[in-house]
Amino acid sequence: MPQTHDPQTHGPRTHGPQTQDPQTQDPQAQDPQAQDPQAQDPQTQDPLTNEARTRERRTAAGKPSRDAATELRDATAARLRGAHRAGIRRAAVVACVLVLMLLGLLVASVLLGGVKRIPAGDILPAAFGLRTGLADYVIFRIRMPRALAALLAGALFGLSGALYQRLIRNPLATPDIVGISAGAGAGATTVLLFAPAVPFGTSLAGLGGAFALVAAVLALSRRGGSVDTYRMVLVGIGLSAVCTAYVNYLFTVAGQHSIAQVMRWLVGSVNDATWEGVSTLAGALAVCGLCTALLDRALGSMALGDQLALGLGTRVGAARVATLLVGAAAAALATSVTGPIGFVSLISGPIAVRLVGADRSVALAVPIGAVIVLGADVLAQHGPLISPVPTGVLTALLGAPYFVWLILRRRQGATT
């Protein structure tokens, strides 16, 4: 075969198969990615493969994949729903137990002592006013008004205390500590001493005194355009002392007979309860309970803080004033009928919080307060070695140690 000489290499050139220089080969033969067009562009690969690789990279980087995040979200939502259902069941069980306790205490208050001469078949009809004579006098005119007044007054005291404690987020901020009950007592005492015959005069004067104290406490508790809750408690204690001094001054200018009646009322007693007072308490509980239901959403958002509540659309200022007025009205109307039964509003709310949590504490504080006052009244009437005493004496014996414990706990730096 003839040979040709390459001018550059001066060597023979053959025309048969020869090994080519790697630099002169086909570019597609040199680059393996060039042979597969899909291998050059990651966007043209299999989407399932891309998603798997993305999940692997996220998992390796410590970030959950989309499926893991969805599972975590669903699991969290399921736990929240389960906790909500468990809370509802617990609240329902506690409410049923309290209702049974109230029924038992109501029966004990009506039947214990002095009904041996009344036929057993006349007791239940007499409780509804369907009998005459001794059964009507003992059961319907004396026992039932006293028992119902204790139940309804305790419910109102518990409601007012729970409202103030949830609004101010301080267990010491209750109507009897802040001075609202003292203001109601001062107004009611004025009418009892000098105008006892005025129709509904005691209730109206109690409302006026309570609202006046609310206005004074709000005005004196402001600091920098907002209400200082700790300052509110201190101002309320000071104004309560002023109201007590005012009542003592009234005693110096009143008659001895009127003073004796008012002194028993100031201790807190349901001994002289009438059906008129029961009607006042029932109407007050219905109205205050409805107002509380309307304010429940605002209270829930305000528990997160004023700034967040404003962001959620809550009118914080109006809701705060409305809550203070509703709590003051509940405490004032209860005080106008039974006197300032102390410490019921202080202990009802914390008991409710421990039983069902803060979200449902206001509703549950109503039957808890009723159980406390009705139970204290039954014990005040029939308790060994202590009866008969005013109902407020026993509630003070129960609530005063708890109040001291709260003060000592706050001094130790515990959160409220």
XYZ file of C-alpha atoms in Angstrom:
416
model
C 0.000 0.000 0.000
C 1.446 3.379 -0.911
C 2.479 5.601 1.928
C 2.388 9.335 2.256
C 4.544 11.415 4.444
C 3.042 13.857 6.954
C 4.872 17.077 6.541
C 4.813 17.719 10.249
C 5.781 14.281 11.496
C 7.864 13.208 8.459
C 6.412 9.763 9.002
C 4.436 7.564 6.742
C 0.651 7.926 6.719
C -1.532 4.918 6.167
C -5.093 5.007 4.948
C -6.298 2.085 7.161
C -7.914 2.184 10.599
C -5.899 4.299 12.923
C -6.155 5.440 16.541
C -7.208 9.042 16.623
C -5.841 11.680 18.895
C -8.092 12.178 21.999
C -8.137 15.871 21.301
C -9.508 15.273 17.836
C -12.233 12.757 18.773
C -15.976 13.470 18.633
C -17.036 15.717 21.487
C -20.066 13.567 22.131
C -17.816 10.534 22.485
C -15.608 12.387 24.993
C -18.432 13.657 27.352
C -20.755 10.960 28.657
C -23.352 13.545 29.573
C -23.524 14.672 25.993
C -24.729 11.227 24.922
C -27.844 11.554 27.192
C -29.551 14.910 26.767
C -31.633 14.343 29.920
C -28.492 13.937 31.996
C -27.322 17.444 31.085
C -30.435 19.305 32.395
C -31.598 18.428 35.934
C -35.019 19.897 35.166
C -35.612 17.188 32.531
C -35.007 14.322 34.932
C -37.757 12.200 36.475
C -39.767 14.408 38.886
C -40.123 11.548 41.351
C -36.374 11.195 41.432
C -35.982 14.944 41.979
C -38.491 14.918 44.836
C -36.760 11.962 46.461
C -33.393 13.678 46.172
C -34.862 16.924 47.580
C -36.351 15.005 50.530
C -33.012 13.336 51.161
C -31.185 16.667 51.096
C -33.701 18.243 53.506
C -33.552 15.294 55.839
C -29.759 15.358 55.780
C -29.824 19.097 56.526
C -32.136 18.557 59.537
C -35.244 20.002 57.833
C -38.418 17.916 57.791
C -39.839 17.019 54.439
C -43.260 18.165 53.326
C -44.846 14.890 54.378
C -43.163 15.032 57.811
C -44.338 18.615 58.357
C -47.883 17.651 57.415
C -47.813 14.709 59.799
C -46.485 16.928 62.580
C -49.210 19.504 61.956
C -51.949 16.861 61.923
C -50.592 15.263 65.103
C -50.496 18.633 66.868
C -54.049 19.434 65.782
C -55.204 16.018 66.970
C -53.575 16.545 70.360
C -55.214 19.971 70.696
C -58.619 18.562 69.793
C -58.138 15.746 72.263
C -57.126 18.155 75.022
C -60.150 20.349 74.226
C -62.537 17.391 74.396
C -60.912 16.190 77.618
C -61.310 19.666 79.122
C -64.991 19.743 78.189
C -65.562 16.307 79.700
C -63.742 17.296 82.885
C -65.733 20.525 83.179
C -68.995 18.624 82.655
C -68.103 16.084 85.353
C -67.096 18.801 87.826
C -70.278 20.763 87.079
C -72.435 17.687 87.691
C -70.691 17.021 91.008
C -71.226 20.643 92.084
C -74.898 20.520 91.137
C -75.352 17.374 93.222
C -73.578 19.063 96.140
C -75.873 22.081 95.817
C -78.966 19.886 95.842
C -77.730 18.028 98.906
C -76.907 21.254 100.760
C -80.263 22.764 99.774
C -82.120 19.770 101.189
C -80.009 19.888 104.363
C -80.641 23.606 104.813
C -84.405 23.116 104.541
C -84.804 19.920 106.553
C -82.262 20.134 109.373
C -83.753 21.303 112.662
C -87.322 22.179 113.550
C -89.356 20.144 111.028
C -90.324 17.199 113.229
C -93.849 18.519 113.689
C -94.371 18.936 109.949
C -95.724 15.889 108.086
C -93.230 14.456 105.633
C -95.753 14.629 102.814
C -96.133 18.400 103.266
C -92.438 19.331 103.080
C -91.977 19.193 99.303
C -95.278 20.937 98.444
C -94.568 23.560 101.108
C -91.226 24.324 99.451
C -93.203 25.511 96.409
C -95.764 27.422 98.479
C -98.532 24.841 98.120
C -99.291 24.383 101.820
C -100.556 26.588 104.635
C -100.058 26.772 108.365
C -96.856 25.612 110.035
C -95.416 23.960 106.929
C -95.847 27.152 104.907
C -94.361 29.329 107.632
C -91.289 27.198 108.404
C -90.464 25.854 104.953
C -91.647 28.461 102.470
C -91.308 31.696 104.415
C -88.129 31.023 106.450
C -86.072 28.074 105.213
C -86.404 28.392 101.442
C -85.612 32.136 101.185
C -82.561 31.664 103.392
C -81.229 28.699 101.420
C -81.856 30.296 98.028
C -80.384 33.628 99.132
C -77.197 31.868 100.263
C -76.994 29.926 97.000
C -77.581 32.935 94.727
C -75.375 35.315 96.718
C -72.525 32.822 96.671
C -72.925 32.439 92.907
C -72.734 36.222 92.439
C -69.700 36.565 94.699
C -67.934 33.753 92.849
C -68.739 35.311 89.470
C -67.495 38.757 90.468
C -64.247 37.428 91.905
C -63.479 35.255 88.878
C -64.137 38.167 86.511
C -61.748 40.471 88.344
C -59.051 37.831 88.709
C -59.136 36.897 85.035
C -59.236 40.517 83.876
C -56.435 41.813 86.109
C -54.518 38.491 86.176
C -53.923 38.795 89.893
C -55.471 36.466 92.527
C -55.634 39.361 95.009
C -57.726 41.551 92.699
C -61.211 40.655 93.926
C -64.110 42.987 94.772
C -63.719 42.547 98.514
C -59.945 43.192 98.392
C -60.004 46.000 95.813
C -62.702 47.811 97.801
C -65.758 47.324 95.589
C -67.645 45.407 98.284
C -66.694 48.071 100.839
C -68.128 50.760 98.582
C -71.334 48.786 98.132
C -71.503 48.230 101.882
C -71.056 51.949 102.573
C -73.867 52.874 100.211
C -76.206 50.196 101.539
C -75.416 51.108 105.161
C -76.375 54.714 104.503
C -79.835 53.666 103.335
C -80.296 51.049 106.062
C -79.555 53.593 108.792
C -81.433 56.619 107.492
C -83.963 55.480 104.861
C -84.770 51.796 105.386
C -88.303 52.092 103.973
C -87.237 53.202 100.473
C -88.201 50.484 97.957
C -85.065 48.791 96.596
C -83.104 51.550 98.279
C -80.464 49.186 99.650
C -79.804 47.593 96.262
C -79.627 50.909 94.419
C -77.375 52.467 97.051
C -75.118 49.417 96.961
C -74.823 49.692 93.168
C -74.048 53.399 93.432
C -71.340 52.855 96.028
C -69.756 50.035 94.018
C -69.703 52.016 90.767
C -68.245 55.039 92.573
C -65.419 52.862 93.884
C -64.776 51.445 90.408
C -64.440 54.950 88.988
C -62.114 56.022 91.809
C -59.925 52.929 91.515
C -59.575 53.325 87.736
C -58.775 57.035 88.047
C -56.128 56.540 90.731
C -54.556 53.428 89.191
C -53.552 54.949 85.866
C -49.880 55.330 85.129
C -48.558 56.427 81.763
C -51.958 56.138 80.086
C -52.592 52.531 81.195
C -53.952 50.869 84.317
C -51.323 49.419 86.652
C -52.887 46.272 88.111
C -50.571 46.127 91.124
C -51.336 49.757 91.861
C -55.035 48.996 91.478
C -54.877 46.479 94.323
C -53.101 48.927 96.614
C -55.479 51.778 95.753
C -58.443 49.495 96.357
C -57.186 48.497 99.788
C -56.775 52.170 100.702
C -60.253 53.106 99.455
C -61.704 50.149 101.341
C -60.250 51.610 104.545
C -61.866 54.953 103.685
C -65.264 53.280 103.281
C -64.847 51.481 106.596
C -64.074 54.791 108.301
C -67.195 56.297 106.704
C -69.364 53.475 108.037
C -67.899 53.928 111.520
C -68.764 57.609 111.337
C -72.357 56.741 110.436
C -72.577 54.593 113.557
C -71.770 57.604 115.728
C -74.838 59.499 114.494
C -77.321 56.609 114.217
C -79.669 55.102 116.788
C -78.784 52.060 118.843
C -81.499 49.851 117.334
C -80.456 50.572 113.772
C -76.796 50.006 114.649
C -77.531 46.516 116.004
C -79.274 45.505 112.782
C -76.612 46.956 110.524
C -73.764 45.380 112.501
C -75.202 41.923 111.930
C -75.692 42.740 108.270
C -72.101 43.984 107.902
C -70.719 40.684 109.177
C -72.558 38.887 106.374
C -75.681 36.901 107.123
C -78.669 35.392 105.308
C -80.713 35.050 108.479
C -83.207 37.757 107.482
C -83.500 36.812 103.807
C -86.879 37.336 102.141
C -88.399 36.403 98.813
C -87.898 39.983 97.682
C -84.174 39.613 98.250
C -84.198 36.258 96.441
C -85.872 37.902 93.435
C -83.213 40.628 93.424
C -80.409 38.068 93.534
C -81.971 35.887 90.822
C -82.405 38.847 88.478
C -78.856 40.030 89.162
C -77.413 36.588 88.426
C -79.349 36.327 85.160
C -78.265 39.763 83.907
C -74.636 39.480 85.061
C -74.373 35.962 83.659
C -75.603 37.134 80.258
C -73.161 40.055 80.246
C -70.329 37.707 81.189
C -71.178 35.417 78.281
C -71.008 38.395 75.922
C -67.630 39.425 77.354
C -66.108 35.943 77.266
C -64.425 36.355 73.872
C -62.928 39.703 74.832
C -61.606 38.266 78.091
C -60.002 35.392 76.212
C -58.143 37.722 73.859
C -57.154 40.130 76.658
C -55.565 37.229 78.522
C -52.951 37.198 75.737
C -52.005 40.817 76.432
C -53.442 44.182 75.483
C -51.343 44.616 72.333
C -52.285 41.236 70.889
C -55.927 41.771 71.883
C -55.924 45.066 69.979
C -54.453 43.275 67.002
C -57.282 40.742 67.155
C -59.848 43.540 67.003
C -60.822 43.697 70.685
C -61.750 47.074 72.115
C -59.612 46.649 75.191
C -60.606 49.828 77.018
C -64.337 49.314 76.626
C -64.084 45.606 77.482
C -62.070 46.359 80.634
C -64.535 48.954 81.905
C -67.517 46.707 81.074
C -65.966 43.767 82.944
C -65.222 45.907 85.984
C -68.800 47.201 86.028
C -70.332 43.733 85.642
C -68.200 42.357 88.479
C -69.003 45.374 90.651
C -72.732 44.994 89.980
C -72.649 41.304 90.906
C -70.785 41.980 94.153
C -72.917 45.030 95.026
C -76.293 43.346 94.540
C -75.187 40.297 96.517
C -73.869 42.572 99.266
C -77.102 44.585 99.394
C -79.072 41.446 100.304
C -76.724 39.384 102.469
C -74.083 41.863 103.547
C -70.387 41.658 102.579
C -69.737 37.928 103.004
C -65.980 38.022 102.879
C -63.410 35.973 100.952
C -65.912 34.037 98.807
C -64.865 35.911 95.693
C -61.212 35.418 96.661
C -61.230 31.625 96.830
C -63.873 30.636 94.254
C -61.833 31.583 91.189
C -58.567 29.809 92.146
C -60.498 26.642 93.012
C -62.157 26.759 89.583
C -58.794 27.292 87.866
C -57.300 24.259 89.578
C -60.281 22.110 88.617
C -60.839 23.022 84.955
C -58.216 25.591 83.941
C -58.348 29.328 83.413
C -60.463 29.276 80.225
C -63.525 27.850 81.987
C -62.862 29.218 85.466
C -65.390 32.081 85.294
C -68.330 29.786 84.532
C -67.316 27.211 87.133
C -66.710 29.830 89.840
C -70.484 30.425 89.945
C -71.474 27.015 91.399
C -68.310 26.904 93.511
C -69.227 30.185 95.206
C -72.761 28.898 95.723
C -71.458 25.713 97.363
C -69.143 27.702 99.661
C -71.795 30.114 100.949
C -74.604 27.547 101.226
C -72.306 25.056 102.944
C -71.048 27.746 105.326
C -74.642 28.722 106.135
C -75.638 25.121 106.895
C -72.599 24.774 109.146
C -73.340 28.139 110.781
C -76.869 26.950 111.643
C -76.178 23.387 112.739
C -72.419 22.977 113.261
C -71.371 21.579 116.635
C -69.778 23.994 119.117
C -70.059 27.001 116.799
C -73.717 27.434 115.786
C -75.522 29.700 115.546
C -73.179 32.288 114.020
C -73.434 34.578 110.971
C -72.438 33.004 107.681
C -69.703 35.552 107.084
C -67.833 34.403 110.179
C -67.229 30.949 108.727
C -66.267 32.214 105.272
C -63.763 34.568 106.932
C -62.297 31.666 108.911
C -61.865 29.783 105.645
C -60.677 32.662 103.467
C -58.367 34.590 105.806
C -55.656 31.869 105.969
C -55.783 31.558 102.198
C -55.345 35.321 101.842
C -52.296 35.256 104.132
C -50.850 32.376 102.121
C -51.281 34.381 98.899
C -49.478 37.362 100.428
C -46.571 35.217 101.613
C -46.369 33.460 98.248
C -46.203 36.798 96.421
C -43.470 38.054 98.737
C -41.418 34.985 97.884
C -41.475 36.063 94.225
C -43.901 33.511 92.861
C -45.795 34.439 89.763
C -49.504 35.118 90.025
